[in-house]
Amino acid sequence: SNHKLYILETHCQRRKQTMSRYNISHETIINAPITKVWKELIAIDDWSWNRWTKLKTSTPPKEGVVGKLLASYEGNDEWNEFDFTFGKVSESEYLLSWMGSVGPGGCLFSGYHTMRLEEVIGEEGKEGKEGETSNTTRLIHREEFGGLLAKLGLGLPFKTLDRNYLLMNEALKECVEGKK
């Protein structure tokens, strides 16, 4: 048992070097201006489009604000609850991030989640006149996992999350594109 504790402590000390092969990344093109997409994304109290993740806080998203993340792995209103803290939230960078962890410093498990928007100009988006805003936005949706459990593929249903993050992207796209 002392040997197991030593292995855990050693892992925790080297955690920064431990990236998971289960990291998730999806990019989706949304046919709407970036400001319109941001308005839907940042309105966490009204994520009616999102059947897989809810972020519950007493205040609007802001770095350091803590809350409860509700995850429905099958999108069926059966929710698992996790503690989370907002990371960087930046309207000028169109970035919403949050994180959660288990164990000292996240040594057992950690997740860093980002949803970032980029204006698409050029081939993928419609070519606009100088100074005109693009009507196309790229949603970059990622989560990086760390800690011993993630390294072993334990702690969360990673394949299900991978599917759900893509479904979230597609649902946000459908929501925004459907609004006039």
Coordinates of C-alpha atoms in Angstrom, one line a residue:
S1 CA 0.0 0.0 0.0
N2 CA 3.0 2.4 0.6
H3 CA 4.2 1.4 -2.9
K4 CA 0.8 2.4 -4.4
L5 CA 0.8 5.7 -2.5
Y6 CA 4.4 6.4 -3.8
I7 CA 3.3 5.7 -7.4
L8 CA 0.3 8.0 -7.0
E9 CA 2.4 10.8 -5.4
T10 CA 5.0 10.4 -8.2
H11 CA 2.3 10.6 -10.8
C12 CA 0.8 13.7 -9.2
Q13 CA 4.2 15.4 -9.2
R14 CA 4.6 14.6 -12.9
R15 CA 1.0 15.3 -13.9
K16 CA 1.8 18.2 -16.2
Q17 CA 3.7 15.7 -18.4
T18 CA 0.7 13.4 -18.5
M19 CA -1.6 14.1 -21.5
S20 CA -4.4 11.8 -22.3
R21 CA -4.9 10.1 -25.6
Y22 CA -8.6 10.6 -25.0
N23 CA -8.5 14.4 -25.6
I24 CA -11.4 15.6 -27.8
S25 CA -11.5 18.2 -30.6
H26 CA -14.2 19.1 -33.0
E27 CA -14.6 22.0 -35.4
T28 CA -17.9 23.0 -37.0
I29 CA -18.6 25.7 -39.6
I30 CA -21.7 27.7 -38.6
N31 CA -23.3 29.9 -41.3
A32 CA -23.9 32.9 -39.1
P33 CA -21.9 36.0 -37.9
I34 CA -19.6 35.4 -35.0
T35 CA -21.5 37.8 -32.7
K36 CA -24.7 35.9 -33.2
V37 CA -23.0 32.6 -32.4
W38 CA -21.3 34.1 -29.3
K39 CA -24.6 35.4 -28.0
E40 CA -26.1 31.9 -28.0
L41 CA -22.9 30.3 -26.6
I42 CA -22.4 32.7 -23.7
A43 CA -26.1 32.5 -22.6
I44 CA -25.5 29.4 -20.4
D45 CA -28.8 29.9 -18.6
D46 CA -30.6 29.3 -22.0
W47 CA -28.7 26.4 -23.5
S48 CA -32.0 24.9 -24.7
W49 CA -30.1 23.6 -27.8
N50 CA -27.8 21.6 -25.5
R51 CA -29.2 18.3 -24.3
W52 CA -25.8 17.0 -23.1
T53 CA -24.2 19.7 -20.9
K54 CA -25.6 22.4 -18.6
L55 CA -23.5 24.9 -16.6
K56 CA -25.2 26.1 -13.5
T57 CA -23.9 29.2 -11.7
S58 CA -25.3 32.0 -9.6
T59 CA -23.6 34.6 -11.8
P60 CA -22.8 35.0 -15.5
P61 CA -19.7 33.2 -16.9
K62 CA -16.5 34.9 -15.6
E63 CA -13.1 33.5 -14.9
G64 CA -13.0 32.0 -11.4
V65 CA -16.7 31.6 -11.0
V66 CA -17.6 28.1 -9.6
G67 CA -20.7 26.1 -10.4
K68 CA -22.2 22.7 -11.1
L69 CA -21.8 21.0 -14.5
L70 CA -24.6 18.7 -15.4
A71 CA -23.8 16.0 -18.0
S72 CA -26.4 13.8 -19.7
Y73 CA -24.4 11.2 -21.6
E74 CA -27.4 10.1 -23.6
G75 CA -29.1 13.5 -23.9
N76 CA -32.1 12.1 -22.1
D77 CA -32.5 14.4 -19.1
E78 CA -30.7 11.9 -16.8
W79 CA -27.9 14.2 -15.3
N80 CA -24.6 13.5 -13.6
E81 CA -23.3 16.4 -11.5
F82 CA -19.7 17.7 -11.3
D83 CA -18.1 20.7 -9.8
F84 CA -16.4 23.1 -12.2
T85 CA -14.7 26.5 -12.4
F86 CA -14.8 28.8 -15.3
G87 CA -11.4 29.4 -16.9
K88 CA -10.8 32.2 -19.3
V89 CA -14.0 33.8 -20.6
S90 CA -13.4 36.5 -23.2
E91 CA -15.9 38.2 -25.5
S92 CA -13.1 39.8 -27.5
E93 CA -11.5 36.4 -28.1
Y94 CA -14.9 34.6 -28.3
L95 CA -13.7 32.1 -25.7
L96 CA -15.6 30.2 -23.1
S97 CA -13.6 27.7 -21.0
W98 CA -14.1 25.7 -17.8
M99 CA -12.3 23.0 -15.8
G100 CA -12.8 20.4 -13.2
S101 CA -10.6 18.0 -11.3
V102 CA -10.4 15.2 -8.8
G103 CA -7.5 14.7 -6.4
P104 CA -4.8 17.2 -5.2
G105 CA -4.1 19.4 -8.2
G106 CA -6.1 17.2 -10.5
C107 CA -3.6 14.3 -10.2
L108 CA -6.4 11.7 -10.3
F109 CA -8.4 13.4 -13.0
S110 CA -8.7 16.8 -14.7
G111 CA -10.5 18.2 -17.7
Y112 CA -10.0 21.6 -19.4
H113 CA -12.9 22.4 -21.7
T114 CA -12.9 25.2 -24.3
M115 CA -15.4 26.4 -26.9
R116 CA -13.9 29.1 -29.1
L117 CA -15.2 30.9 -32.1
E118 CA -13.3 32.2 -35.1
E119 CA -14.5 34.3 -37.9
V120 CA -14.1 32.5 -41.3
I121 CA -12.8 34.6 -44.1
G122 CA -11.9 33.4 -47.6
E123 CA -12.6 30.0 -49.2
E124 CA -14.8 28.4 -46.4
G125 CA -16.7 31.6 -45.8
K126 CA -18.3 33.9 -48.2
E127 CA -15.9 36.5 -49.6
G128 CA -17.0 39.9 -48.3
K129 CA -16.0 43.4 -49.2
E130 CA -13.3 45.2 -47.2
G131 CA -14.4 45.9 -43.7
E132 CA -17.5 43.7 -44.0
T133 CA -18.0 41.1 -41.3
S134 CA -18.1 37.5 -42.3
N135 CA -21.3 35.5 -42.1
T136 CA -19.4 32.3 -41.3
T137 CA -18.0 31.2 -37.9
R138 CA -15.8 28.3 -37.0
L139 CA -16.6 26.7 -33.6
I140 CA -13.6 25.0 -32.1
H141 CA -14.7 22.7 -29.3
R142 CA -12.0 20.9 -27.2
E143 CA -11.4 19.1 -24.0
E144 CA -8.0 18.1 -22.7
F145 CA -7.9 15.5 -20.0
G146 CA -5.1 14.8 -17.5
G147 CA -4.4 12.8 -14.4
L148 CA -3.9 9.1 -13.7
L149 CA -7.5 8.0 -14.5
A150 CA -7.6 9.7 -17.9
K151 CA -4.2 8.2 -18.7
L152 CA -5.7 4.8 -18.0
G153 CA -8.9 5.6 -20.0
L154 CA -10.9 5.6 -16.8
G155 CA -13.1 8.2 -15.1
L156 CA -15.4 9.2 -17.9
P157 CA -17.0 7.6 -21.0
F158 CA -14.6 9.2 -23.5
K159 CA -16.1 7.8 -26.7
T160 CA -19.6 9.0 -25.6
L161 CA -18.2 12.4 -24.7
D162 CA -16.5 12.6 -28.1
R163 CA -19.8 11.9 -29.8
N164 CA -21.7 14.3 -27.5
Y165 CA -19.3 17.3 -28.2
L166 CA -19.9 16.9 -31.9
L167 CA -23.7 16.7 -31.2
M168 CA -23.4 19.9 -29.2
N169 CA -21.6 21.6 -32.1
E170 CA -24.3 20.5 -34.5
A171 CA -27.1 21.5 -32.1
L172 CA -25.6 25.0 -31.6
K173 CA -25.2 25.3 -35.4
E174 CA -28.8 24.3 -36.0
C175 CA -30.0 26.7 -33.3
V176 CA -28.1 29.7 -34.6
E177 CA -28.7 29.1 -38.2
G178 CA -32.5 28.7 -37.5
K179 CA -32.8 32.1 -35.8
K180 CA -33.4 35.1 -38.0

